[in-house]
Coordinates of C-alpha atoms in Angstrom, one line a residue:
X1 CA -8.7 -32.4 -2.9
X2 CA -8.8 -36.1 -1.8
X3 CA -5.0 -36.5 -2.5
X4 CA -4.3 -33.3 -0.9
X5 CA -6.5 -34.7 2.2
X6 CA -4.1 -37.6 2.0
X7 CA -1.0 -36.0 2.4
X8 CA -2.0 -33.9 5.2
X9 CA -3.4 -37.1 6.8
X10 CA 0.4 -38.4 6.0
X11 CA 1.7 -35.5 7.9
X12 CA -0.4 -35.9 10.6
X13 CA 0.2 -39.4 10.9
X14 CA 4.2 -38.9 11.0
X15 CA 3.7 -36.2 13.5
X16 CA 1.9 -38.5 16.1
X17 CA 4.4 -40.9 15.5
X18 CA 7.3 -38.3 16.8
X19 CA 5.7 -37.4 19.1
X20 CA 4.6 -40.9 21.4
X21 CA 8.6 -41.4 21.0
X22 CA 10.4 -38.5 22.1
X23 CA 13.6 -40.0 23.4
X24 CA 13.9 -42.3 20.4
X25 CA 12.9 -39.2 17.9
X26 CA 15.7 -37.1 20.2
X27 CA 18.4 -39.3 19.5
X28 CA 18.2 -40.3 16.3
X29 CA 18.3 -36.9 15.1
X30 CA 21.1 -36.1 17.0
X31 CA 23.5 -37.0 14.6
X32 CA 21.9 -35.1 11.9
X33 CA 21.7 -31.9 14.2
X34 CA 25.5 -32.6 14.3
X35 CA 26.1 -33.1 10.5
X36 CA 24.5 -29.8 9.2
X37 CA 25.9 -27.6 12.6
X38 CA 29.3 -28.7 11.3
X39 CA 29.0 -28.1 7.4
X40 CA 26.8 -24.4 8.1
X41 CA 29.1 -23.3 10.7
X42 CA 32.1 -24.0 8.2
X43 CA 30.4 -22.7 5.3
X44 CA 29.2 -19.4 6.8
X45 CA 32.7 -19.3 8.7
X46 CA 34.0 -18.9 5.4
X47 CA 31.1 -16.5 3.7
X48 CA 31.9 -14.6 6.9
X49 CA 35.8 -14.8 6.4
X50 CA 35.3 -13.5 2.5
X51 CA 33.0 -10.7 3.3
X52 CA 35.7 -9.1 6.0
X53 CA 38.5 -9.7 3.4
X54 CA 36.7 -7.7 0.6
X55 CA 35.5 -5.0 2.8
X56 CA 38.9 -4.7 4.1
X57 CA 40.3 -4.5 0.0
X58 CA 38.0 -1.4 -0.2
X59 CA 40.6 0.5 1.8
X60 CA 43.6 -0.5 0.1
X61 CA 42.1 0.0 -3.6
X62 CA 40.8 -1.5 -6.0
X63 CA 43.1 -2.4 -9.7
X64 CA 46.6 -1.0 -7.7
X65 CA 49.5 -2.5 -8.0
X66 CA 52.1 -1.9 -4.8
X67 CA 55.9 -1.3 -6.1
X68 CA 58.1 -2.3 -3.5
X69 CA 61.6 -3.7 -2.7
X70 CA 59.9 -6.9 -1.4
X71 CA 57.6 -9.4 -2.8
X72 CA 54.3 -10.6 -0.8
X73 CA 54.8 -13.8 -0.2
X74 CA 51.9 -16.3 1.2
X75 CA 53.3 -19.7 1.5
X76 CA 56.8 -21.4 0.0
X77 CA 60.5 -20.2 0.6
X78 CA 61.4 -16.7 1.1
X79 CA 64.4 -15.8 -0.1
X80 CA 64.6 -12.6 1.9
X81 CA 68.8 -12.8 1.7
X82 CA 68.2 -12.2 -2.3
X83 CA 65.6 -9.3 -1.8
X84 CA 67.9 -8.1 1.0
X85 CA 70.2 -6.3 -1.5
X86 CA 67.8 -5.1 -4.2
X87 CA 67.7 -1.0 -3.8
X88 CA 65.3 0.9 -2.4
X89 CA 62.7 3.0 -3.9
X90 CA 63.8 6.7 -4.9
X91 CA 61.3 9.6 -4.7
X92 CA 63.1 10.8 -8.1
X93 CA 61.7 7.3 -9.3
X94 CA 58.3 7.7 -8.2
X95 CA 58.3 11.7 -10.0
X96 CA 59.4 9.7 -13.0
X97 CA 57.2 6.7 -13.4
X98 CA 54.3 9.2 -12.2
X99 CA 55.8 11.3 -15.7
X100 CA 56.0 8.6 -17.8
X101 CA 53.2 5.9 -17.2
X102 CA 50.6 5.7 -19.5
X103 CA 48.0 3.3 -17.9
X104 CA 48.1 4.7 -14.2
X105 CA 45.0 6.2 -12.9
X106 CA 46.6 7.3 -10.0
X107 CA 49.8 7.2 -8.1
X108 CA 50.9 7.7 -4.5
X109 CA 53.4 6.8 -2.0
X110 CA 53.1 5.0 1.1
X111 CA 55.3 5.5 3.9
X112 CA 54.6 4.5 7.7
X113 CA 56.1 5.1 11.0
X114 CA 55.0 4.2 14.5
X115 CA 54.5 7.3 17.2
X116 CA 52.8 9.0 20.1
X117 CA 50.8 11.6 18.7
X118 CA 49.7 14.4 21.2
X119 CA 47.4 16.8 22.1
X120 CA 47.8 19.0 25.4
X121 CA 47.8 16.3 28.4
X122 CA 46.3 13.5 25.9
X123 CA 48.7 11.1 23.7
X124 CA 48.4 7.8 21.9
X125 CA 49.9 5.5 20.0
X126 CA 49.5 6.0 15.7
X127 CA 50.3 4.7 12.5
X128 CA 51.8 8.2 10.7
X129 CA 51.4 7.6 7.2
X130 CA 53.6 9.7 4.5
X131 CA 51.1 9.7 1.5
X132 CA 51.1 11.8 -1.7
X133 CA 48.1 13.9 -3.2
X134 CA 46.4 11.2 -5.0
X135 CA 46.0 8.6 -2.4
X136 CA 42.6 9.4 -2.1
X137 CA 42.3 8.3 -5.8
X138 CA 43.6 4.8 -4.8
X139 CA 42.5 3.9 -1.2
X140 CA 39.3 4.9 0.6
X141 CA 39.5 8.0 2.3
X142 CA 36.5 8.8 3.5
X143 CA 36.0 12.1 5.5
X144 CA 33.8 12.4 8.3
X145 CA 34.7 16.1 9.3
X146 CA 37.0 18.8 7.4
X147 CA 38.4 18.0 3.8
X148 CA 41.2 16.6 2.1
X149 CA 44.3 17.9 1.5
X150 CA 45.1 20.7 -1.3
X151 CA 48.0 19.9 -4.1
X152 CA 49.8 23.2 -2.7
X153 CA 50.0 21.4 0.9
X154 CA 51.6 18.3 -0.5
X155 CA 53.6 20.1 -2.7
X156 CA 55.3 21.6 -0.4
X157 CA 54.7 19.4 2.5
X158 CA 53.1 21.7 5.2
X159 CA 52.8 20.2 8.4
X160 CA 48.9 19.5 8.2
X161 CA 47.2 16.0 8.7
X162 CA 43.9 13.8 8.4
X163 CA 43.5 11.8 11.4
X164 CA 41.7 8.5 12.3
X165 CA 38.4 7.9 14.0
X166 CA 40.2 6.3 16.8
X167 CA 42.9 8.9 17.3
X168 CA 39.9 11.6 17.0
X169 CA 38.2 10.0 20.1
X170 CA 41.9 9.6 22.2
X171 CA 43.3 12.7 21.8
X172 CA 40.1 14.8 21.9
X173 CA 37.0 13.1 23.6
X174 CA 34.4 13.9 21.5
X175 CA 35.3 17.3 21.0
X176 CA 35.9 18.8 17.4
X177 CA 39.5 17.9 16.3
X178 CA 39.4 20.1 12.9
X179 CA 41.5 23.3 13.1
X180 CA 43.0 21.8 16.3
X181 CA 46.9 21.5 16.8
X182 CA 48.7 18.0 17.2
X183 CA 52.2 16.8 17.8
X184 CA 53.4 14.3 15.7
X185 CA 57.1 13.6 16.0
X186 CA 58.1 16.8 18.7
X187 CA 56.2 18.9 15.0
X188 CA 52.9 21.0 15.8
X189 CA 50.6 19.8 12.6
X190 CA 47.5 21.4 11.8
X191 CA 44.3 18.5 11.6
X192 CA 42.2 19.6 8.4
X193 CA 40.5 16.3 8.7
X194 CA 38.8 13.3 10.5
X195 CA 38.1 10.0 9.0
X196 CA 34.9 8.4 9.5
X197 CA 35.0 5.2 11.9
X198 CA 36.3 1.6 9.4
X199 CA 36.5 -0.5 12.4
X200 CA 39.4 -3.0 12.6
X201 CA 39.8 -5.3 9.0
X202 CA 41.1 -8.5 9.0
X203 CA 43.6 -7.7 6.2
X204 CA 45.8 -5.5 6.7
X205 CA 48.0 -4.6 3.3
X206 CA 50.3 -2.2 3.8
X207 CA 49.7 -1.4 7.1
X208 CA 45.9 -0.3 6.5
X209 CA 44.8 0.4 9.5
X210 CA 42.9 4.1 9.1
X211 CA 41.3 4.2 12.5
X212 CA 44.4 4.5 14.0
X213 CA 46.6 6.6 11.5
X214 CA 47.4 10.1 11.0
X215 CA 48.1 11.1 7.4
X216 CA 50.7 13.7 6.2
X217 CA 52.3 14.6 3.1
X218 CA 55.3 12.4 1.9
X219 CA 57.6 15.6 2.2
X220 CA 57.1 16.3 5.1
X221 CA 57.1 12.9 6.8
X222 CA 60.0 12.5 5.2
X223 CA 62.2 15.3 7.0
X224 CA 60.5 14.1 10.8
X225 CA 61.2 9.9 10.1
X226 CA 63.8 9.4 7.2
X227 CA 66.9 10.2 9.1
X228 CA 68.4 7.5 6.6
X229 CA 67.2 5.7 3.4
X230 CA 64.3 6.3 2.6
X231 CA 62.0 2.8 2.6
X232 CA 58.2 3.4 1.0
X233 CA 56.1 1.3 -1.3
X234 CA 54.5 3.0 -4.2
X235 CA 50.3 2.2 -5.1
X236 CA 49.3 2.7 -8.6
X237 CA 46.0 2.5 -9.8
X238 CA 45.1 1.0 -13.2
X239 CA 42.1 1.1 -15.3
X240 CA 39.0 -1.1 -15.9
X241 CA 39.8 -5.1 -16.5
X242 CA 42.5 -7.3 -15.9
X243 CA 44.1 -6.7 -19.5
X244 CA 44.2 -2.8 -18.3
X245 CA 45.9 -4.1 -14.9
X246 CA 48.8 -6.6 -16.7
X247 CA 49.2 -3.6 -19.1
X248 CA 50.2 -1.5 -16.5
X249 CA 52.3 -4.1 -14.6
X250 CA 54.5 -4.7 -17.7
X251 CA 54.6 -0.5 -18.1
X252 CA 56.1 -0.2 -14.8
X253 CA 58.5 -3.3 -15.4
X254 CA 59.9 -2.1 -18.5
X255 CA 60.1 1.8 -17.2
X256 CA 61.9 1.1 -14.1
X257 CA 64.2 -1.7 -15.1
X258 CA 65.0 1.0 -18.1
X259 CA 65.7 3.3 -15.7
X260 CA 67.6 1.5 -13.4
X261 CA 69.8 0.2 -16.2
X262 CA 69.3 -3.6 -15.8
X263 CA 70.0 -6.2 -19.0
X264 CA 68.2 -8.3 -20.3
X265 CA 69.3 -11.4 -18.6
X266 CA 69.3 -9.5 -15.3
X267 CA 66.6 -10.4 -12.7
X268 CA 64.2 -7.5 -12.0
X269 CA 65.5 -5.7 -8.3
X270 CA 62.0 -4.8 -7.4
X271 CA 59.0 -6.3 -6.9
X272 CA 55.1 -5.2 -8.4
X273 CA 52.5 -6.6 -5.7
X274 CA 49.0 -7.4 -5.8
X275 CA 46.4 -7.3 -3.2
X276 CA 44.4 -10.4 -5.3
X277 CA 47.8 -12.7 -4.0
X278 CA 46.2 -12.4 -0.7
X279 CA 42.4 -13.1 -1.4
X280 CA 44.3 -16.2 -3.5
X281 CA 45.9 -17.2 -0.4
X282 CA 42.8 -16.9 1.6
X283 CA 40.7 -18.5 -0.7
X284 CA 42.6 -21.7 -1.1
X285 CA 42.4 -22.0 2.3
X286 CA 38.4 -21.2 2.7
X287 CA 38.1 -24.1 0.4
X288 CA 40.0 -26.9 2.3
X289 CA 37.9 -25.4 5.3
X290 CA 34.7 -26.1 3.4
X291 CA 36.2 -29.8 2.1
X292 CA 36.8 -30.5 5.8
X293 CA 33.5 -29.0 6.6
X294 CA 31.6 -31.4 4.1
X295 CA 33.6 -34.8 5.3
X296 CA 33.5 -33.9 8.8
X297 CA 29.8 -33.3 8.2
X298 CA 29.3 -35.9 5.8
X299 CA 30.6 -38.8 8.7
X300 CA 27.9 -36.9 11.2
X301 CA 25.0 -37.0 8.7
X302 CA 25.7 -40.4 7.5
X303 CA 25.7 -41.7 11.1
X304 CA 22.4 -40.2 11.5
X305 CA 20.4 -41.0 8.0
X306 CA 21.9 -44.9 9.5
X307 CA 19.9 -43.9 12.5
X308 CA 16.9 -42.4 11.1
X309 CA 16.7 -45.5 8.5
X310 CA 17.0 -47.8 11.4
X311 CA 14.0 -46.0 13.6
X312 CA 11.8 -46.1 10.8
X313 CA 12.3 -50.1 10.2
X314 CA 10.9 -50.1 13.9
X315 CA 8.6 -47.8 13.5
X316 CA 7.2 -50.2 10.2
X317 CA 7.6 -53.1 12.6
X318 CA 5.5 -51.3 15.1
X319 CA 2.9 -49.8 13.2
X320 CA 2.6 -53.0 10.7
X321 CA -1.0 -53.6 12.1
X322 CA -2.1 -50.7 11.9
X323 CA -0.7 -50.4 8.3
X324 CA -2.8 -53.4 7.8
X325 CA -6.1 -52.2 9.1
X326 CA -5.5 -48.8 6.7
X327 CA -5.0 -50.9 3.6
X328 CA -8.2 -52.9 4.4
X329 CA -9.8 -49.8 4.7
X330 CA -9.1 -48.7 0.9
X331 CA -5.4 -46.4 2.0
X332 CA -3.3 -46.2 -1.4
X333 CA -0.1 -47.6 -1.4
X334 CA 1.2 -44.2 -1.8
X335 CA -0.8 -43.1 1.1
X336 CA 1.4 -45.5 3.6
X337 CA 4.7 -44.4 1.8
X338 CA 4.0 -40.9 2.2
X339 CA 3.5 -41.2 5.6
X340 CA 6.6 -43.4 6.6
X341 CA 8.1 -40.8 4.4
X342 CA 7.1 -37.6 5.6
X343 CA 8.2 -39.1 8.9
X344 CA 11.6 -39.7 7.8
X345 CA 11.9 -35.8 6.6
X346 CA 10.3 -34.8 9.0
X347 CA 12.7 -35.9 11.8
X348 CA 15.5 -35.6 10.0
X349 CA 14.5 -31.8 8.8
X350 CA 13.9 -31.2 12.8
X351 CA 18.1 -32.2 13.1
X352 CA 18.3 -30.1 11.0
X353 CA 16.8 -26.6 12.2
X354 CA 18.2 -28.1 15.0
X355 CA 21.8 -27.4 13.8
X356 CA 21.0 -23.9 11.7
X357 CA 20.1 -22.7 15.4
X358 CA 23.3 -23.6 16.8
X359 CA 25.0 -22.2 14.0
X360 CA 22.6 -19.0 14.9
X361 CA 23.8 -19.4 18.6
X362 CA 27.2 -19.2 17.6
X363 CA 26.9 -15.8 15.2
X364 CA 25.9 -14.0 18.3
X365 CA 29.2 -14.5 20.1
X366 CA 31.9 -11.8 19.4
X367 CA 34.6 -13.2 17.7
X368 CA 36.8 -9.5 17.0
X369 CA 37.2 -8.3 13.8
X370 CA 35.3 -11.7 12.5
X371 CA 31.2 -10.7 12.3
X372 CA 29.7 -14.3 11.7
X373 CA 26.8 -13.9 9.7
X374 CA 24.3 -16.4 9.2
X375 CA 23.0 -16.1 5.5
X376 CA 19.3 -17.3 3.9
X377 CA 21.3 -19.1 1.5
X378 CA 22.9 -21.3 4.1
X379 CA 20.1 -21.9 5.8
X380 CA 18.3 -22.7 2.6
X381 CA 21.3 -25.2 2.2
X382 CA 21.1 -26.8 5.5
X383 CA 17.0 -27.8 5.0
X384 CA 18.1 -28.7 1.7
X385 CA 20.4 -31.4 3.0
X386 CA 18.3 -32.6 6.2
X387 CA 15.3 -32.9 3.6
X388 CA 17.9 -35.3 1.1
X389 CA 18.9 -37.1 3.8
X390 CA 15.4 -37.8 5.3
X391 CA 14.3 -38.9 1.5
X392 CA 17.5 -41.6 1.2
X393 CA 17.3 -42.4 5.2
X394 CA 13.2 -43.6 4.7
X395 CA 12.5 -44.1 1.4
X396 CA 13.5 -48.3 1.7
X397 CA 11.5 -48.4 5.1
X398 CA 8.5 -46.5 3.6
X399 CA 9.0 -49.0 0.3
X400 CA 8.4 -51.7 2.4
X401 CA 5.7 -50.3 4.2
X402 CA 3.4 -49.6 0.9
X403 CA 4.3 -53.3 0.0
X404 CA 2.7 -55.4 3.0
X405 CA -0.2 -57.7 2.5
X406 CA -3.0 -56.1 4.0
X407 CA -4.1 -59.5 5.8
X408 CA -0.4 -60.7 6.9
X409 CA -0.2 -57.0 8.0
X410 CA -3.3 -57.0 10.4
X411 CA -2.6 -60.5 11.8
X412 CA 0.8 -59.4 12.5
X413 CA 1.7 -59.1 16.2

């Protein structure tokens, strides 16, 4: 009880001390407000960044491949004059890998094409997708009102569509849009089915926008928008694992160059894609954000645990009377270094909550598709580093403190 009575008389002590200098207190933990506003604001920048780019994988699949006639490519030389004369991607190709694969879940082709879409006097602007039966297997389609479509419908592509939150609200305001007819492309389609609201995602892989898109089958979009050569993707789902993943990337490599007829010194003419390359991408950059974060950070905080170490050497110098008269009144050495200590921590945890509230201030601001989130855990890690640095920045000044002669102390002027 006695050495809990001491610390609180620490705390109470450091608190005083704050207090009868404001401005000095104010400034000194200005740098450290600095320090941990720059390295939260980065590091739940990037929690924020990876959050949106997951989310937005959920609607283009998770395990699927994308075969297409071009490679993703996220940094280096393109050489789009090479890919330029690889073939396209043949609907009798897709009927034959979707034949002959063995580790595909599900297959489906992805075609776009942008268009007004119409409905009496109202019209706006849509991503048409061309999409086989399983695509509901590989990306998220989740519907809000009506169903999905029937394997007879994209079999023999009858002009009926799913259409986007977005498109819903534009074309029919509010109003029920199943069993209603819309235009697409100068063709009446029947809408079996409304999406329910994604909101916009800051990745967009292959074209994955399903607010704003109308869906139809591949048949049929084909006859309205492929006046010439046809120029879709193909998603394929794989199983559980990586292993099942690279399995069925070397499935599809071996089955289409078989069936295009290339040798074996040839150079594969297509090009198996993974959405993973862009959360790569995204997450070497997220981690030089978070290095610049720390360094830019790291300067402010060092700057202030220099300024917090140099207030408490005056606030020793001050106080080293009274330090003196607490000695010769039977305080513990421990007592006075707890008390320099606390006040060190103290001030520099104040920077600190200081910073996690700009970083607060700064969540609430819209930023688009961004949602800033402020998480426990980086709040937990911004007290964290205020309370290390208030340990470093006082513990030689509250050292010193403990140390004085009790007599020099209390003659001291």
């Amino acid at each position: 009880m006695s050495f809990l009575r001491q610390i609180l008389e620490s705390f109470r002590f450091a608190w005083q001390a704050l207090r009868s200098n404001l401005l000095r207190t104010l400034l000194s933990l200005l740098g450290v407000t600095i320090g941990i506003f720059a390295i939260i604001a980065v590091f739940t920048l990037v929690d924020s960044l990876e959050r949106n780019v997951k989310t937005s994988l959920s609607f283009v699949g998770d395990r699927v491949v994308y075969l297409s006639k071009w490679p993703w490519s996220f940094g280096g030389e393109y050489q789009w004059w090479k890919y330029f004369q690889r073939p396209e991607t043949k609907y009798s190709e897709f009927r034959y890998l979707n034949d002959q694969l063995e580790n595909a879940q599900a297959m489906a082709i992805l075609d776009f094409k942008r268009t007004v879409v119409k409905y009496g006097n109202n019209s706006t602007s849509s991503q048409v997708q061309g999409t086989t039966y399983d695509y509901n297997q590989i990306s998220d389609v989740t519907i809000a009102s009506g169903r999905y479509f029937t394997p007879q419908e994209m079999a023999v592509g009858r002009p009926v569509t799913i259409i986007g939150a977005t498109v819903a609200d534009d074309l029919f305001n509010g109003q029920e849009a199943v069993g209603k007819t819309i235009k697409i492309g100068g063709m009446n389609f029947l809408v079996i089915g409304v999406q329910e609201l994604k909101g916009k995602s800051l990745v967009s892989v292959g074209g994955n926008q399903p607010d704003i898109k109308c869906i139809i089958p591949y048949l049929i979009f084909s006859k309205l928008f492929n006046s010439g050569v046809p120029t879709f993707d193909v998603a394929i789902k794989g199983y559980e694992g990586d292993e099942g993943l690279l399995e069925l990337e070397s499935e599809v490599q071996g089955l289409l160059r078989a069936r295009r007829g290339l040798r074996p010194t040839q150079d594969d003419n297509f090009a198996i894609n993974r959405p993973e390359a862009a959360v790569k991408f995204v997450s070497a950059i997220f981690t030089v954000l978070t290095l610049a974060g720390w360094v830019i950070g790291g300067f402010s905080i060092l700057i202030g645990g220099f300024g917090i170490a140099n207030i408490m050497f005056v606030s020793v110098k001050e106080r080293t009377n009274i330090i003196g008269i607490q000695k010769s009144l039977g305080a513990k050495n421990y007592f006075i270094l707890f008390q320099f200590l606390f006040e060190a921590v103290l001030l520099s945890l104040v920077g600190g909550l200081g910073g996690i509230v700009l970083v607060y201030l700064l969540s609430l601001i819209p930023f688009g598709t961004l949602d800033l989130q402020l998480t426990t855990s980086n709040i937990l890690l911004g007290l964290g580093v205020s309370s290390v640095i208030g340990i470093l920045s006082g513990i030689i000044p509250a050292f010193s403190a403990s140390r004085l002669n009790p007599v020099i102390a209390i003659r001291a002027k």
